[in-house]
Amino acid sequence: MQKVGNHFTRSGKRVCLQTTLTLAAVSAALASAVTHAVTNPTVEQLRQLSSSWDANLYVALEGGKKRVELGDTLRYHLNASENGLCYLVHVDTQGAASLMRPSDCSAVATNGSYFPSKGNLEAAEPEGKETVFAIMVQEPSPAAETLLQGSPGYASVDDKALGQLLNDLRTASTNGQLDIAENSYLVGSEKLAMAMTDDSDLQFTTRGII
């Protein structure tokens, strides 16, 4: 299996975005997820972007799920009222980011779009709160395209790459060409969900018309 970021395995072709943790490390990660779920710096930087193109962009787990357990399969579902170029940025509970490009986004306003378009992702450690951002632009992001060049449609995003991507998206926002939406959900057991029920930020939020 091929490592990309540190969260998902993909059933079918088994794309792996997973980090193996010891039991002690898992416990520490869960404690950190509960304590820092709202203050993830990568998430906060993406939330500072301003939508300037009202494409009514929407993103959620297929079926509207708000929690998945380890080993569950899942896909991301995008909808919009306009067509454009789409990217997904997944941020796990530890702040690690991955960039993904839906292959069927060109007609998102007609049929919706899914990532992956074939097969599924499989939830894996670390457990905690996950956030996915859907990004729609009218022109390609040079940083995103460079990152995805030669990849199978996904790539890990380090701090340098994130900074370059954010600069591209700020430019798109200034030019009236950016719409962004987000959704948060939990990966883990019901006990974890109960521990985080006071996190109001977990509720679905769309930034497409903010």
PDB file of C-alpha atoms in Angstrom:
ATOM      1  CA  MET A   1       0.000   0.000   0.000  1.00  0.00           C
ATOM      2  CA  GLN A   2       1.131   3.520  -0.755  1.00  0.00           C
ATOM      3  CA  LYS A   3       1.192   6.138   2.023  1.00  0.00           C
ATOM      4  CA  VAL A   4      -0.391   9.518   1.306  1.00  0.00           C
ATOM      5  CA  GLY A   5      -0.841  11.773   4.324  1.00  0.00           C
ATOM      6  CA  ASN A   6      -1.908   9.820   7.373  1.00  0.00           C
ATOM      7  CA  HIS A   7      -5.519   8.899   7.425  1.00  0.00           C
ATOM      8  CA  PHE A   8      -7.312   6.817   4.813  1.00  0.00           C
ATOM      9  CA  THR A   9      -7.065   3.503   3.049  1.00  0.00           C
ATOM     10  CA  ARG A  10      -8.983   3.183  -0.187  1.00  0.00           C
ATOM     11  CA  SER A  11     -10.911   0.001  -0.821  1.00  0.00           C
ATOM     12  CA  GLY A  12     -10.806  -1.351  -4.348  1.00  0.00           C
ATOM     13  CA  LYS A  13      -7.339  -0.110  -5.273  1.00  0.00           C
ATOM     14  CA  ARG A  14      -6.424   0.286  -1.586  1.00  0.00           C
ATOM     15  CA  VAL A  15      -4.882   3.715  -1.518  1.00  0.00           C
ATOM     16  CA  CYS A  16      -3.409   4.106   1.982  1.00  0.00           C
ATOM     17  CA  LEU A  17      -3.369   7.397   3.915  1.00  0.00           C
ATOM     18  CA  GLN A  18      -2.712   5.757   7.264  1.00  0.00           C
ATOM     19  CA  THR A  19      -0.229   6.048  10.126  1.00  0.00           C
ATOM     20  CA  THR A  20       0.327   3.050  12.374  1.00  0.00           C
ATOM     21  CA  LEU A  21       0.157   4.031  16.022  1.00  0.00           C
ATOM     22  CA  THR A  22       0.856   2.130  19.207  1.00  0.00           C
ATOM     23  CA  LEU A  23      -1.948   1.860  21.772  1.00  0.00           C
ATOM     24  CA  ALA A  24      -0.277   4.535  23.853  1.00  0.00           C
ATOM     25  CA  ALA A  25      -0.001   6.827  20.860  1.00  0.00           C
ATOM     26  CA  VAL A  26      -3.663   6.249  19.988  1.00  0.00           C
ATOM     27  CA  SER A  27      -4.714   7.220  23.511  1.00  0.00           C
ATOM     28  CA  ALA A  28      -2.597  10.353  23.333  1.00  0.00           C
ATOM     29  CA  ALA A  29      -4.025  11.231  19.923  1.00  0.00           C
ATOM     30  CA  LEU A  30      -7.586  10.860  21.204  1.00  0.00           C
ATOM     31  CA  ALA A  31      -6.876  13.090  24.176  1.00  0.00           C
ATOM     32  CA  SER A  32      -5.328  15.672  21.871  1.00  0.00           C
ATOM     33  CA  ALA A  33      -8.287  15.473  19.473  1.00  0.00           C
ATOM     34  CA  VAL A  34     -10.775  16.231  22.230  1.00  0.00           C
ATOM     35  CA  THR A  35      -8.692  19.096  23.607  1.00  0.00           C
ATOM     36  CA  HIS A  36      -7.689  20.764  20.341  1.00  0.00           C
ATOM     37  CA  ALA A  37     -10.531  19.900  17.963  1.00  0.00           C
ATOM     38  CA  VAL A  38     -11.590  23.517  17.480  1.00  0.00           C
ATOM     39  CA  THR A  39      -8.112  25.043  17.278  1.00  0.00           C
ATOM     40  CA  ASN A  40      -6.551  23.059  14.451  1.00  0.00           C
ATOM     41  CA  PRO A  41      -4.293  25.684  12.805  1.00  0.00           C
ATOM     42  CA  THR A  42      -4.603  24.208   9.304  1.00  0.00           C
ATOM     43  CA  VAL A  43      -8.393  24.311   9.550  1.00  0.00           C
ATOM     44  CA  GLU A  44      -8.331  27.866  10.882  1.00  0.00           C
ATOM     45  CA  GLN A  45      -6.135  29.076   8.007  1.00  0.00           C
ATOM     46  CA  LEU A  46      -8.520  27.593   5.459  1.00  0.00           C
ATOM     47  CA  ARG A  47     -11.494  29.133   7.263  1.00  0.00           C
ATOM     48  CA  GLN A  48      -9.976  32.579   6.873  1.00  0.00           C
ATOM     49  CA  LEU A  49     -10.501  32.373   3.123  1.00  0.00           C
ATOM     50  CA  SER A  50     -13.471  34.364   1.863  1.00  0.00           C
ATOM     51  CA  SER A  51     -15.849  33.002  -0.742  1.00  0.00           C
ATOM     52  CA  SER A  52     -16.347  35.550  -3.509  1.00  0.00           C
ATOM     53  CA  TRP A  53     -18.244  33.434  -6.035  1.00  0.00           C
ATOM     54  CA  ASP A  54     -21.692  32.199  -5.021  1.00  0.00           C
ATOM     55  CA  ALA A  55     -21.749  28.742  -6.582  1.00  0.00           C
ATOM     56  CA  ASN A  56     -23.774  27.234  -3.691  1.00  0.00           C
ATOM     57  CA  LEU A  57     -20.994  24.725  -3.085  1.00  0.00           C
ATOM     58  CA  TYR A  58     -21.767  21.883  -0.686  1.00  0.00           C
ATOM     59  CA  VAL A  59     -19.670  19.007   0.631  1.00  0.00           C
ATOM     60  CA  ALA A  60     -20.547  16.119   2.946  1.00  0.00           C
ATOM     61  CA  LEU A  61     -19.900  12.467   3.496  1.00  0.00           C
ATOM     62  CA  GLU A  62     -22.059  10.380   1.188  1.00  0.00           C
ATOM     63  CA  GLY A  63     -25.318   9.649   2.974  1.00  0.00           C
ATOM     64  CA  GLY A  64     -24.916  12.666   5.266  1.00  0.00           C
ATOM     65  CA  LYS A  65     -22.958  10.726   7.879  1.00  0.00           C
ATOM     66  CA  LYS A  66     -21.498  12.675  10.828  1.00  0.00           C
ATOM     67  CA  ARG A  67     -19.501   9.798  12.335  1.00  0.00           C
ATOM     68  CA  VAL A  68     -17.734   6.750  10.928  1.00  0.00           C
ATOM     69  CA  GLU A  69     -15.962   3.976  12.786  1.00  0.00           C
ATOM     70  CA  LEU A  70     -12.556   2.577  11.960  1.00  0.00           C
ATOM     71  CA  GLY A  71     -12.877   0.341   8.914  1.00  0.00           C
ATOM     72  CA  ASP A  72     -16.048   2.008   7.598  1.00  0.00           C
ATOM     73  CA  THR A  73     -16.055   2.947   3.931  1.00  0.00           C
ATOM     74  CA  LEU A  74     -16.905   6.464   2.828  1.00  0.00           C
ATOM     75  CA  ARG A  75     -16.928   8.903  -0.063  1.00  0.00           C
ATOM     76  CA  TYR A  76     -17.149  12.683  -0.263  1.00  0.00           C
ATOM     77  CA  HIS A  77     -20.122  14.175  -2.090  1.00  0.00           C
ATOM     78  CA  LEU A  78     -19.996  17.624  -3.714  1.00  0.00           C
ATOM     79  CA  ASN A  79     -22.822  19.661  -5.178  1.00  0.00           C
ATOM     80  CA  ALA A  80     -22.948  23.172  -6.621  1.00  0.00           C
ATOM     81  CA  SER A  81     -25.154  25.381  -8.748  1.00  0.00           C
ATOM     82  CA  GLU A  82     -22.242  26.296 -11.044  1.00  0.00           C
ATOM     83  CA  ASN A  83     -19.524  24.299 -12.753  1.00  0.00           C
ATOM     84  CA  GLY A  84     -15.849  24.929 -12.082  1.00  0.00           C
ATOM     85  CA  LEU A  85     -12.583  23.316 -11.060  1.00  0.00           C
ATOM     86  CA  CYS A  86     -12.753  21.393  -7.772  1.00  0.00           C
ATOM     87  CA  TYR A  87     -10.250  20.465  -5.110  1.00  0.00           C
ATOM     88  CA  LEU A  88     -10.721  18.814  -1.737  1.00  0.00           C
ATOM     89  CA  VAL A  89      -8.500  19.447   1.269  1.00  0.00           C
ATOM     90  CA  HIS A  90      -8.797  16.834   4.002  1.00  0.00           C
ATOM     91  CA  VAL A  91      -7.435  17.725   7.460  1.00  0.00           C
ATOM     92  CA  ASP A  92      -7.162  14.997  10.064  1.00  0.00           C
ATOM     93  CA  THR A  93      -7.395  15.380  13.829  1.00  0.00           C
ATOM     94  CA  GLN A  94      -3.636  15.963  14.086  1.00  0.00           C
ATOM     95  CA  GLY A  95      -3.644  18.723  11.482  1.00  0.00           C
ATOM     96  CA  ALA A  96      -2.107  16.722   8.626  1.00  0.00           C
ATOM     97  CA  ALA A  97      -3.567  17.837   5.285  1.00  0.00           C
ATOM     98  CA  SER A  98      -4.089  16.021   1.989  1.00  0.00           C
ATOM     99  CA  LEU A  99      -5.129  17.537  -1.336  1.00  0.00           C
ATOM    100  CA  MET A 100      -7.506  15.606  -3.590  1.00  0.00           C
ATOM    101  CA  ARG A 101      -9.015  16.278  -7.002  1.00  0.00           C
ATOM    102  CA  PRO A 102     -12.402  14.748  -7.895  1.00  0.00           C
ATOM    103  CA  SER A 103     -12.173  13.332 -11.409  1.00  0.00           C
ATOM    104  CA  ASP A 104     -15.805  14.108 -12.282  1.00  0.00           C
ATOM    105  CA  CYS A 105     -16.062  17.724 -11.095  1.00  0.00           C
ATOM    106  CA  SER A 106     -16.563  19.295 -14.518  1.00  0.00           C
ATOM    107  CA  ALA A 107     -20.314  18.610 -14.330  1.00  0.00           C
ATOM    108  CA  VAL A 108     -20.757  19.028 -10.582  1.00  0.00           C
ATOM    109  CA  ALA A 109     -23.751  21.348 -11.081  1.00  0.00           C
ATOM    110  CA  THR A 110     -25.519  18.695 -13.161  1.00  0.00           C
ATOM    111  CA  ASN A 111     -24.845  15.407 -11.445  1.00  0.00           C
ATOM    112  CA  GLY A 112     -22.857  16.217  -8.324  1.00  0.00           C
ATOM    113  CA  SER A 113     -19.361  14.860  -7.844  1.00  0.00           C
ATOM    114  CA  TYR A 114     -17.833  12.162  -5.650  1.00  0.00           C
ATOM    115  CA  PHE A 115     -14.372  11.440  -4.383  1.00  0.00           C
ATOM    116  CA  PRO A 116     -13.302   8.852  -5.122  1.00  0.00           C
ATOM    117  CA  SER A 117     -15.450   8.479  -8.226  1.00  0.00           C
ATOM    118  CA  LYS A 118     -14.827   4.720  -8.106  1.00  0.00           C
ATOM    119  CA  GLY A 119     -14.268   2.604  -5.026  1.00  0.00           C
ATOM    120  CA  ASN A 120     -14.280   3.996  -1.501  1.00  0.00           C
ATOM    121  CA  LEU A 121     -12.084   5.411   1.202  1.00  0.00           C
ATOM    122  CA  GLU A 122     -11.758   3.453   4.425  1.00  0.00           C
ATOM    123  CA  ALA A 123     -11.596   5.193   7.798  1.00  0.00           C
ATOM    124  CA  ALA A 124      -8.357   4.509   9.665  1.00  0.00           C
ATOM    125  CA  GLU A 125      -6.364   5.884  12.589  1.00  0.00           C
ATOM    126  CA  PRO A 126      -5.882   8.413  14.061  1.00  0.00           C
ATOM    127  CA  GLU A 127      -9.352   8.738  15.554  1.00  0.00           C
ATOM    128  CA  GLY A 128     -10.893  12.127  16.205  1.00  0.00           C
ATOM    129  CA  LYS A 129     -12.488  15.020  14.379  1.00  0.00           C
ATOM    130  CA  GLU A 130     -11.846  15.344  10.648  1.00  0.00           C
ATOM    131  CA  THR A 131     -12.599  18.308   8.411  1.00  0.00           C
ATOM    132  CA  VAL A 132     -12.893  18.349   4.641  1.00  0.00           C
ATOM    133  CA  PHE A 133     -12.925  21.547   2.577  1.00  0.00           C
ATOM    134  CA  ALA A 134     -14.375  21.648  -0.916  1.00  0.00           C
ATOM    135  CA  ILE A 135     -12.799  24.358  -3.060  1.00  0.00           C
ATOM    136  CA  MET A 136     -14.191  25.506  -6.388  1.00  0.00           C
ATOM    137  CA  VAL A 137     -12.302  27.945  -8.606  1.00  0.00           C
ATOM    138  CA  GLN A 138     -12.690  29.225 -12.154  1.00  0.00           C
ATOM    139  CA  GLU A 139      -8.983  28.957 -12.975  1.00  0.00           C
ATOM    140  CA  PRO A 140      -6.553  26.206 -11.916  1.00  0.00           C
ATOM    141  CA  SER A 141      -4.457  26.777  -8.803  1.00  0.00           C
ATOM    142  CA  PRO A 142      -0.787  26.567  -9.870  1.00  0.00           C
ATOM    143  CA  ALA A 143       0.189  25.311  -6.412  1.00  0.00           C
ATOM    144  CA  ALA A 144      -2.485  22.614  -6.449  1.00  0.00           C
ATOM    145  CA  GLU A 145      -1.645  21.520  -9.982  1.00  0.00           C
ATOM    146  CA  THR A 146       2.071  21.311  -9.149  1.00  0.00           C
ATOM    147  CA  LEU A 147       1.309  19.252  -6.070  1.00  0.00           C
ATOM    148  CA  LEU A 148      -0.987  16.887  -7.973  1.00  0.00           C
ATOM    149  CA  GLN A 149       1.200  16.561 -11.066  1.00  0.00           C
ATOM    150  CA  GLY A 150       2.043  12.929 -11.671  1.00  0.00           C
ATOM    151  CA  SER A 151      -0.118  11.805  -8.750  1.00  0.00           C
ATOM    152  CA  PRO A 152      -3.193   9.557  -8.875  1.00  0.00           C
ATOM    153  CA  GLY A 153      -5.379  12.494  -7.783  1.00  0.00           C
ATOM    154  CA  TYR A 154      -4.243  13.033  -4.191  1.00  0.00           C
ATOM    155  CA  ALA A 155      -1.138  14.269  -2.415  1.00  0.00           C
ATOM    156  CA  SER A 156       0.064  15.152   1.069  1.00  0.00           C
ATOM    157  CA  VAL A 157       0.289  18.877   1.816  1.00  0.00           C
ATOM    158  CA  ASP A 158       3.196  20.136   3.930  1.00  0.00           C
ATOM    159  CA  ASP A 159       3.395  23.628   5.448  1.00  0.00           C
ATOM    160  CA  LYS A 160       5.197  25.113   2.432  1.00  0.00           C
ATOM    161  CA  ALA A 161       2.697  23.663  -0.040  1.00  0.00           C
ATOM    162  CA  LEU A 162      -0.203  24.812   2.149  1.00  0.00           C
ATOM    163  CA  GLY A 163       1.139  28.358   2.143  1.00  0.00           C
ATOM    164  CA  GLN A 164       1.419  28.352  -1.654  1.00  0.00           C
ATOM    165  CA  LEU A 165      -2.086  26.924  -2.017  1.00  0.00           C
ATOM    166  CA  LEU A 166      -3.524  29.539   0.347  1.00  0.00           C
ATOM    167  CA  ASN A 167      -1.861  32.321  -1.666  1.00  0.00           C
ATOM    168  CA  ASP A 168      -3.472  31.008  -4.870  1.00  0.00           C
ATOM    169  CA  LEU A 169      -6.870  30.810  -3.198  1.00  0.00           C
ATOM    170  CA  ARG A 170      -6.586  34.336  -1.777  1.00  0.00           C
ATOM    171  CA  THR A 171      -5.885  35.575  -5.305  1.00  0.00           C
ATOM    172  CA  ALA A 172      -8.917  33.673  -6.610  1.00  0.00           C
ATOM    173  CA  SER A 173     -11.025  35.201  -3.838  1.00  0.00           C
ATOM    174  CA  THR A 174      -9.834  38.705  -4.711  1.00  0.00           C
ATOM    175  CA  ASN A 175     -10.756  38.058  -8.358  1.00  0.00           C
ATOM    176  CA  GLY A 176     -14.259  36.830  -7.503  1.00  0.00           C
ATOM    177  CA  GLN A 177     -13.432  33.251  -8.515  1.00  0.00           C
ATOM    178  CA  LEU A 178     -13.475  31.273  -5.256  1.00  0.00           C
ATOM    179  CA  ASP A 179     -16.181  29.319  -3.470  1.00  0.00           C
ATOM    180  CA  ILE A 180     -15.405  27.153  -0.459  1.00  0.00           C
ATOM    181  CA  ALA A 181     -17.438  24.859   1.754  1.00  0.00           C
ATOM    182  CA  GLU A 182     -16.555  22.608   4.653  1.00  0.00           C
ATOM    183  CA  ASN A 183     -17.861  19.710   6.684  1.00  0.00           C
ATOM    184  CA  SER A 184     -16.614  18.120   9.896  1.00  0.00           C
ATOM    185  CA  TYR A 185     -17.249  14.599  11.148  1.00  0.00           C
ATOM    186  CA  LEU A 186     -15.880  12.116  13.660  1.00  0.00           C
ATOM    187  CA  VAL A 187     -13.797   9.028  13.047  1.00  0.00           C
ATOM    188  CA  GLY A 188     -14.037   6.691  16.021  1.00  0.00           C
ATOM    189  CA  SER A 189     -16.279   4.983  18.516  1.00  0.00           C
ATOM    190  CA  GLU A 190     -19.454   6.238  20.170  1.00  0.00           C
ATOM    191  CA  LYS A 191     -17.410   6.963  23.316  1.00  0.00           C
ATOM    192  CA  LEU A 192     -15.336   9.433  21.337  1.00  0.00           C
ATOM    193  CA  ALA A 193     -18.494  10.983  19.903  1.00  0.00           C
ATOM    194  CA  MET A 194     -19.933  11.397  23.411  1.00  0.00           C
ATOM    195  CA  ALA A 195     -16.718  13.034  24.599  1.00  0.00           C
ATOM    196  CA  MET A 196     -16.990  15.634  21.847  1.00  0.00           C
ATOM    197  CA  THR A 197     -20.715  16.371  21.893  1.00  0.00           C
ATOM    198  CA  ASP A 198     -20.082  19.860  23.269  1.00  0.00           C
ATOM    199  CA  ASP A 199     -18.083  20.794  20.179  1.00  0.00           C
ATOM    200  CA  SER A 200     -20.576  23.050  18.392  1.00  0.00           C
ATOM    201  CA  ASP A 201     -18.100  23.404  15.524  1.00  0.00           C
ATOM    202  CA  LEU A 202     -18.845  19.807  14.557  1.00  0.00           C
ATOM    203  CA  GLN A 203     -22.132  20.848  12.969  1.00  0.00           C
ATOM    204  CA  PHE A 204     -22.120  21.063   9.177  1.00  0.00           C
ATOM    205  CA  THR A 205     -21.127  24.501   7.955  1.00  0.00           C
ATOM    206  CA  THR A 206     -21.155  25.745   4.381  1.00  0.00           C
ATOM    207  CA  ARG A 207     -19.020  28.736   3.501  1.00  0.00           C
ATOM    208  CA  GLY A 208     -20.299  28.973  -0.059  1.00  0.00           C
ATOM    209  CA  ILE A 209     -22.293  32.156   0.551  1.00  0.00           C
ATOM    210  CA  ILE A 210     -20.346  33.721   3.439  1.00  0.00           C
TER     211      ILE A 210
END
